[in-house]
Amino acid sequence: MEGDIAEMGKYIGVGLTAIGMGGAAIGVGNIAGNFLSGALRNPSAAAGQTAMLFIGIAFAEALGIFSFLVALLLMFAV
Amino acid sequence: MAGENGGLEIRPMDQFEVKALFGGDVSWYTPTNVTLWMALTVVAASALMIYGARGRALVPSRAQSAAEMTYGFIYNMVKDVAGHDAVRFFPHVFTLFMFVLFANLLGLIPFAFTTTSHIAVTAVLAFTVFLSVTALGFILNGTKFLGLFWVSSAPLALRPVLALIELISYFARPISHSIRLAGAMMAGHAVAKVFAGFAGALGAAFFVPVLAVTALYALELLVAVIQAYVFTILTCVYLKDALHPSH
Amino acid sequence: MAETAASGSGMPQLDVSTFSNQIFWLIVTLVVLYYVMSRVALPRIAAVLADRRGTITSDIAAAEEYKLKAQQAEEAYNKALAEARAEAGRIVDAAKAEMQAELDVQIAKADAEIAAKAAESERRIREIRDSAMEMVSDVSKDVTTDILDVFGAKADKRSVTAAVNARLKGDA
């Protein structure tokens, strides 16, 4: 029974870490949206900045990846 | 994990199992499906870059044009992101890109094994980049490389805090670098497998998940290319930090 | 293998027993791929690209040269055309002048002939008139002398002539 409760807590914790990925999604959406609004204002400058767009997305995504990492650790390592 | 209560038996993670090609235990040198699909990656990359460009024509064929565009794409990425003096590392970056790109794309073939969905593989790639870039930074810049962590444009009081944050983010690089790629590959393939399993379970309504898998497949194709691109461009960004540590 | 992976963590990615195998083969793959790419593929493509760039540059230079040649040819053509036009104009002018001269000569000749013929005619008309006049004056003198003889008046020849001439002159 005790093991079951610990198991349950583990799964709840894993579910909660999914919220962190939602934060990463907000960040990535923010970056892409701001890029698009900037690109629509000055389309000629947009082409040179796509690399920066992807770098920014990658950095924002990294924090979502950490929550994914925490979920993996909880599921399989704890 | 999914099939514990009987009924629906979908095992989305089975596709990631490492199996010996000719049976037996998996030791460090056993030829496994990892070996097979990595070899196919080399073959596919060579096919594009050597067989595709074999004509050496002034007016390129389609395959040669694709090879040249890949070359130009990565060359310009290295030059634009990491600077002109990073061009001598272009073959290394290009190898990395070709490996990740073709491993991702070959993994999309049904029943294929996706080598880049394994954290062990991507971690080796990411740590290779991390260690070589760090070593390069110290060799080229000496202790000035530590200026990367000392943000001279910030107020003096904030600098130690920023240095700590920079240090943590520096060491978090290989982790995010590797898990991003493995996670994207694994998640996409697992979701595709789950949807494909639904097709078998739904009977007459099988076409709904088949359509979903078709759409997902297109998305996965995009993800495969974008993840290879992101992996390479981040490598270039780290390379730039090693070559020009001052912000 | 499948049993160990499934019974272990549930995620084959975290099955540590396969790591050494994957890492070994990854390193082999990367080394092979690196040598294939850096020794064979990339120099080849770089050579092709450099070759193409060179060809394009030289082709552009050649095109530039051809353009210059075309311009020169056009200039020469225009010049030849202008010369031909001038030549044609000159020939036309010359022909016109020649014709005009010929015409003038012919007209002058015709005028002269006409004038000669007119002078001849006039001369003959005058001759005829003179002879007619002569005859008139002779006849008049004879008639006058005869009339005077009939009337019996003695008239010398000289006064008769003068009187007849004066009368004829007044008529004419």
XYZ file of C-alpha atoms in Angstrom:
497
model
C 0.000 0.000 0.000
C 2.761 2.385 0.902
C 4.520 1.532 -2.327
C 1.338 2.306 -4.184
C 1.143 5.759 -2.635
C 4.767 6.447 -3.534
C 4.026 5.221 -7.057
C 1.004 7.521 -7.223
C 3.035 10.504 -6.053
C 5.593 9.730 -8.699
C 3.016 9.757 -11.459
C 1.419 12.955 -10.130
C 4.855 14.571 -10.107
C 5.482 13.461 -13.668
C 2.150 14.946 -14.681
C 3.022 18.216 -12.985
C 6.306 18.498 -14.861
C 4.259 18.584 -18.056
C 3.193 22.104 -16.985
C 6.795 23.144 -17.424
C 6.612 22.131 -21.054
C 3.582 24.390 -21.361
C 5.828 27.250 -20.204
C 8.330 26.364 -22.896
C 5.511 26.340 -25.418
C 4.500 29.857 -24.343
C 8.097 31.008 -24.719
C 8.515 29.486 -28.157
C 5.194 30.925 -29.276
C 6.238 34.338 -27.989
C 9.472 34.251 -29.928
C 7.847 33.060 -33.147
C 5.011 35.588 -32.847
C 7.358 38.486 -32.166
C 9.545 37.415 -35.030
C 6.554 37.350 -37.325
C 5.296 40.767 -36.265
C 8.784 42.178 -36.724
C 9.143 40.438 -40.064
C 5.856 41.879 -41.284
C 6.984 45.363 -40.375
C 10.286 44.980 -42.160
C 10.166 41.963 -44.455
C 13.486 42.793 -46.088
C 15.325 42.284 -42.803
C 13.533 39.054 -41.931
C 15.570 36.678 -44.073
C 18.794 37.501 -42.275
C 17.271 36.914 -38.870
C 15.808 33.420 -39.270
C 18.963 31.937 -37.758
C 18.445 34.138 -34.699
C 14.819 32.946 -34.598
C 15.880 29.327 -34.400
C 18.585 30.034 -31.843
C 16.056 31.860 -29.666
C 13.567 29.056 -30.025
C 16.251 26.551 -29.101
C 17.148 28.460 -25.955
C 13.516 28.805 -24.885
C 12.957 25.172 -25.644
C 15.927 24.155 -23.513
C 13.976 24.993 -20.354
C 11.076 22.830 -21.509
C 13.610 20.092 -22.101
C 14.721 20.367 -18.491
C 11.163 19.720 -17.321
C 11.090 16.758 -19.687
C 14.346 15.595 -18.128
C 12.861 15.900 -14.654
C 9.858 13.851 -15.786
C 12.141 11.158 -17.175
C 14.177 11.069 -13.990
C 11.029 10.812 -11.883
C 9.551 8.069 -14.024
C 12.559 5.874 -14.444
C 15.351 6.886 -12.114
C 13.664 7.658 -8.793
C 3.274 -0.026 -20.172
C 0.224 0.677 -22.254
C -1.035 -2.875 -22.477
C -1.272 -3.777 -18.805
C -5.067 -3.899 -18.701
C -5.406 -6.131 -21.758
C -7.601 -4.892 -24.597
C -5.449 -2.385 -26.457
C -1.914 -3.622 -26.823
C 0.225 -0.728 -28.031
C 3.881 -0.823 -27.217
C 5.203 2.500 -28.578
C 8.659 2.080 -27.075
C 9.457 -1.294 -28.607
C 10.724 0.370 -31.765
C 13.601 1.887 -29.820
C 15.001 -1.415 -28.583
C 18.598 -2.185 -29.416
C 18.813 -5.722 -30.789
C 21.746 -7.756 -31.959
C 21.501 -8.344 -35.686
C 22.473 -12.024 -35.529
C 21.084 -12.898 -32.105
C 22.992 -13.227 -28.862
C 23.823 -10.700 -26.204
C 24.592 -7.054 -26.876
C 28.165 -6.356 -25.947
C 30.079 -3.260 -26.945
C 31.192 -4.585 -30.329
C 28.128 -6.636 -31.330
C 26.669 -5.591 -34.692
C 23.192 -4.376 -33.778
C 20.409 -2.503 -35.484
C 22.292 0.590 -34.334
C 25.195 -0.534 -36.507
C 22.919 -1.214 -39.450
C 21.137 2.105 -39.403
C 24.270 4.119 -38.738
C 25.896 2.395 -41.694
C 22.855 3.258 -43.784
C 23.209 6.855 -42.624
C 26.771 6.934 -43.925
C 25.652 5.293 -47.162
C 22.794 7.765 -47.654
C 24.964 10.798 -46.901
C 27.675 9.517 -49.231
C 25.084 8.744 -51.887
C 23.918 12.337 -51.881
C 27.287 14.022 -51.588
C 29.399 11.695 -53.765
C 27.145 9.649 -56.042
C 24.683 12.523 -56.470
C 27.461 14.979 -57.319
C 29.468 12.485 -59.415
C 28.726 14.328 -62.673
C 30.686 17.410 -61.531
C 28.619 19.174 -64.149
C 28.658 22.905 -64.656
C 24.894 22.750 -65.005
C 24.015 20.439 -62.116
C 21.571 17.577 -62.156
C 18.884 17.472 -59.493
C 20.917 15.331 -57.099
C 24.042 17.399 -57.651
C 22.043 20.551 -57.083
C 20.733 19.156 -53.801
C 24.262 18.242 -52.719
C 25.541 21.699 -53.624
C 22.670 23.400 -51.834
C 23.353 21.379 -48.690
C 26.997 22.332 -48.935
C 26.211 25.999 -49.432
C 23.581 25.997 -46.693
C 25.935 24.649 -44.023
C 28.887 26.657 -45.319
C 26.952 29.908 -45.064
C 25.589 28.916 -41.668
C 29.083 28.353 -40.302
C 30.324 31.568 -41.879
C 27.396 33.740 -40.775
C 26.891 32.388 -37.267
C 30.386 31.441 -36.163
C 32.423 33.896 -38.233
C 34.892 33.647 -41.097
C 37.634 32.021 -39.041
C 35.286 29.145 -38.192
C 35.310 27.959 -41.790
C 38.199 25.588 -41.010
C 35.777 23.632 -38.802
C 33.271 23.411 -41.623
C 33.947 19.693 -42.390
C 33.312 18.786 -38.740
C 30.072 20.730 -38.586
C 29.036 19.343 -41.940
C 29.675 15.752 -40.798
C 27.559 16.388 -37.725
C 24.744 17.860 -39.792
C 24.748 15.061 -42.346
C 24.753 12.419 -39.628
C 21.878 13.949 -37.683
C 19.866 14.808 -40.797
C 20.105 11.380 -42.387
C 19.668 9.522 -39.098
C 16.475 11.513 -38.514
C 15.189 11.016 -42.033
C 16.032 7.315 -42.241
C 14.337 6.839 -38.892
C 11.083 7.934 -40.511
C 11.044 4.892 -42.785
C 8.511 2.426 -41.357
C 10.138 -0.315 -39.259
C 13.366 1.655 -39.235
C 15.435 2.221 -36.144
C 16.072 5.861 -35.256
C 19.614 6.102 -33.940
C 19.184 9.739 -32.933
C 16.243 8.891 -30.678
C 18.712 7.403 -28.196
C 20.071 9.657 -25.510
C 23.332 7.736 -25.540
C 23.917 8.721 -29.172
C 22.857 12.338 -28.928
C 24.700 12.756 -25.642
C 27.922 11.585 -27.258
C 27.345 14.026 -30.115
C 26.545 16.895 -27.757
C 29.395 16.187 -25.369
C 31.803 15.848 -28.269
C 30.752 19.316 -29.374
C 30.825 20.645 -25.815
C 34.234 19.270 -24.920
C 35.906 20.132 -28.184
C 34.463 23.656 -28.166
C 35.535 24.215 -24.564
C 39.021 22.868 -25.270
C 39.209 25.021 -28.391
C 38.158 28.077 -26.402
C 40.938 27.579 -23.872
C 43.543 26.734 -26.506
C 42.764 29.751 -28.677
C 42.007 32.331 -25.998
C 43.702 31.036 -22.841
C 42.156 32.409 -19.688
C 40.427 35.104 -21.710
C 37.911 32.412 -22.557
C 36.587 32.806 -19.005
C 35.477 36.305 -20.031
C 32.513 34.497 -21.520
C 31.149 34.201 -18.000
C 32.137 37.672 -16.818
C 29.590 39.977 -18.459
C 31.545 43.228 -18.624
C 28.586 45.215 -19.885
C 26.570 44.519 -16.718
C 26.816 46.527 -13.458
C 29.660 45.311 -11.259
C 27.393 44.180 -8.448
C 25.417 41.945 -10.771
C 28.410 40.330 -12.404
C 29.026 37.492 -9.897
C 25.353 36.527 -10.076
C 25.428 36.653 -13.835
C 28.657 34.661 -13.850
C 26.950 31.935 -11.857
C 23.972 31.908 -14.193
C 26.223 31.886 -17.241
C 28.249 29.032 -15.787
C 25.146 26.948 -15.105
C 23.729 27.667 -18.540
C 27.101 26.800 -20.077
C 27.129 23.381 -18.468
C 23.454 22.883 -19.245
C 24.233 23.270 -22.946
C 25.157 19.681 -23.755
C 22.164 18.410 -21.783
C 19.622 20.498 -23.637
C 21.549 20.020 -26.864
C 21.303 16.227 -26.650
C 17.906 15.762 -25.019
C 16.247 18.158 -27.456
C 17.173 15.980 -30.390
C 16.510 12.628 -28.709
C 13.270 13.873 -27.154
C 11.906 15.274 -30.403
C 12.707 12.093 -32.280
C 11.441 9.763 -29.576
C 8.215 11.673 -28.946
C 7.326 11.907 -32.623
C 7.947 8.239 -33.282
C 6.123 7.126 -30.141
C 3.070 9.246 -31.036
C 3.091 7.877 -34.569
C 3.216 4.348 -33.161
C 0.331 5.040 -30.784
C -1.828 6.430 -33.576
C -0.933 3.506 -35.811
C -1.990 1.179 -32.971
C -5.372 2.917 -32.831
C -5.863 2.098 -36.509
C -5.720 -1.596 -35.670
C -8.050 -1.232 -32.695
C -10.756 0.900 -34.291
C -11.791 -1.583 -36.969
C -14.010 0.063 -39.577
C -13.038 3.580 -38.511
C -9.372 2.775 -39.159
C -9.027 5.599 -41.687
C -9.266 8.299 -39.010
C -5.975 7.405 -37.315
C -4.442 6.636 -40.707
C -5.176 10.217 -41.778
C -3.826 11.428 -38.451
C -0.632 9.413 -38.948
C -0.289 10.854 -42.452
C -0.496 14.401 -41.110
C 1.809 13.522 -38.237
C 4.273 12.013 -40.672
C 4.490 15.281 -42.588
C 5.066 17.116 -39.318
C 7.730 14.596 -38.332
C 9.496 15.142 -41.627
C 9.625 18.850 -40.834
C 10.769 18.154 -37.280
C 13.502 15.814 -38.514
C 14.994 18.512 -40.732
C 14.495 21.334 -38.228
C 16.091 19.377 -35.404
C 19.115 18.657 -37.575
C 19.247 22.370 -38.435
C 18.881 23.416 -34.789
C 21.524 20.943 -33.669
C 23.942 22.320 -36.256
C 23.198 25.977 -35.678
C 23.645 25.554 -31.932
C 26.976 23.904 -32.625
C 27.884 26.974 -34.654
C 26.775 29.263 -31.808
C 28.954 27.373 -29.331
C 31.807 27.501 -31.813
C 31.399 31.261 -32.060
C 31.632 31.523 -28.264
C 34.873 29.576 -28.354
C 36.387 31.675 -31.134
C 35.130 35.060 -29.924
C 34.446 34.776 -26.180
C 33.933 38.490 -25.634
C 30.281 39.315 -26.073
C 17.076 -8.297 -25.216
C 13.453 -7.337 -25.568
C 12.762 -8.831 -22.167
C 15.546 -6.925 -20.481
C 14.473 -3.645 -22.059
C 10.820 -4.108 -21.260
C 11.305 -5.466 -17.777
C 14.012 -2.924 -16.951
C 12.914 0.672 -17.205
C 10.284 0.532 -19.892
C 12.378 2.940 -21.936
C 15.005 1.317 -24.135
C 16.794 4.683 -24.185
C 17.651 4.325 -20.509
C 18.856 0.742 -20.788
C 22.438 1.353 -19.769
C 23.597 -2.063 -20.948
C 23.326 -1.018 -24.600
C 25.132 2.306 -24.194
C 28.623 0.971 -24.819
C 27.455 -0.678 -28.018
C 25.760 2.486 -29.303
C 28.641 4.731 -28.374
C 31.158 2.420 -30.026
C 29.263 2.253 -33.279
C 28.503 5.973 -33.195
C 32.176 6.812 -32.931
C 33.007 4.408 -35.760
C 30.251 5.969 -37.885
C 31.297 9.518 -37.175
C 34.940 8.831 -37.984
C 34.022 7.089 -41.235
C 31.562 9.802 -42.193
C 34.059 12.529 -41.340
C 36.741 10.992 -43.541
C 34.330 10.339 -46.392
C 32.992 13.885 -46.235
C 36.203 15.821 -45.648
C 38.422 13.760 -47.979
C 36.097 12.986 -50.863
C 32.760 14.756 -50.900
C 33.518 18.277 -49.735
C 36.662 18.935 -51.819
C 34.836 17.622 -54.859
C 31.839 19.871 -54.375
C 34.046 22.829 -53.496
C 35.961 22.221 -56.733
C 32.745 22.066 -58.723
C 31.477 25.275 -57.135
C 34.771 27.075 -57.719
C 34.808 25.777 -61.282
C 31.305 27.071 -61.850
C 32.112 30.423 -60.331
C 35.150 30.704 -62.614
C 33.134 29.712 -65.644
C 30.413 32.176 -64.823
C 32.944 34.962 -64.355
C 34.713 34.197 -67.619
C 31.388 33.794 -69.405
C 30.285 37.180 -68.154
C 33.572 38.656 -69.381
C 33.097 36.963 -72.751
C 29.537 38.220 -72.942
C 30.810 41.715 -72.170
C 33.304 41.392 -74.987
C 30.655 40.123 -77.400
C 28.418 42.999 -76.419
C 31.226 45.431 -77.192
C 31.782 43.703 -80.523
C 28.102 43.888 -81.316
C 28.123 47.583 -80.522
C 31.106 48.106 -82.781
C 29.427 46.120 -85.545
C 26.317 48.199 -85.171
C 28.339 51.386 -85.361
C 30.110 50.125 -88.486
C 26.809 49.141 -89.998
C 25.318 52.524 -89.246
C 28.358 54.212 -90.712
C 28.189 52.088 -93.854
C 24.510 52.807 -94.116
C 25.073 56.542 -93.805
C 27.860 56.364 -96.406
C 25.674 54.413 -98.770
C 22.887 56.930 -98.299
C 25.273 59.800 -99.003
C 26.631 57.993 -102.059
C 23.160 57.330 -103.360
C 22.208 60.954 -102.816
C 25.277 62.069 -104.648
C 24.585 59.751 -107.568
C 21.019 60.969 -107.731
C 22.192 64.574 -107.637
C 24.747 63.928 -110.344
C 22.196 62.222 -112.535
C 19.787 65.057 -111.974
C 22.426 67.649 -112.835
C 23.418 65.718 -115.954
C 19.854 65.417 -117.039
C 19.307 69.084 -116.360
C 22.348 70.000 -118.424
C 21.235 67.762 -121.259
C 17.795 69.244 -121.052
C 19.205 72.765 -121.107
C 21.323 71.961 -124.130
C 18.391 70.429 -125.974
C 16.137 73.335 -125.047
C 18.758 75.797 -126.195
C 19.205 73.896 -129.440
C 15.484 73.738 -129.987
C 15.204 77.463 -129.218
C 17.980 78.226 -131.639
C 16.382 76.149 -134.356
C 13.058 77.745 -133.749
C 14.649 81.171 -133.768
C 16.484 80.370 -137.025
C 13.332 79.106 -138.634
C 11.388 82.123 -137.430
C 14.095 84.460 -138.753
C 14.049 82.655 -142.122
C 10.298 82.897 -142.300
C 10.365 86.514 -141.351
C 13.026 87.212 -143.938
C 11.031 85.495 -146.619
C 7.892 87.310 -145.573
C 9.789 90.579 -145.757
C 11.184 89.638 -149.171
C 7.735 88.833 -150.421
C 6.375 92.058 -148.987
C 9.270 94.054 -150.395
C 8.813 92.535 -153.841
C 5.123 93.150 -153.538
C 5.858 96.748 -152.536
C 8.215 97.067 -155.434
C 5.628 95.826 -157.768
C 3.006 98.106 -156.246
C 5.269 101.131 -156.628
C 6.209 100.139 -160.191
C 2.610 99.541 -161.124
C 1.626 102.800 -159.413
C 4.320 104.700 -161.325
C 3.321 103.114 -164.598
C -0.344 103.764 -163.898
C 0.386 107.333 -162.827
C 2.532 107.979 -165.960
C -0.115 106.434 -168.160
C -2.878 108.488 -166.504
C -0.792 111.649 -166.905
C -0.138 110.734 -170.570
C -3.840 110.279 -171.100
C -4.553 113.658 -169.585
C -1.797 114.999 -171.725
C 0.159 116.347 -168.982
C 3.805 116.234 -169.395
C 5.377 114.684 -166.352
C 8.968 113.845 -165.825
C 9.809 110.559 -164.431
C 11.484 111.810 -161.263
C 8.600 113.786 -159.816
C 6.200 110.971 -160.533
C 8.401 108.583 -158.579
C 8.686 110.987 -155.636
C 4.933 111.589 -155.566
C 4.100 107.892 -155.735
C 6.615 107.031 -153.049
C 5.280 109.803 -150.771
C 1.723 108.555 -151.260
C 2.712 104.910 -150.664
C 4.630 105.829 -147.563
C 1.676 107.633 -146.117
C -0.460 104.531 -146.715
C 1.992 102.202 -145.311
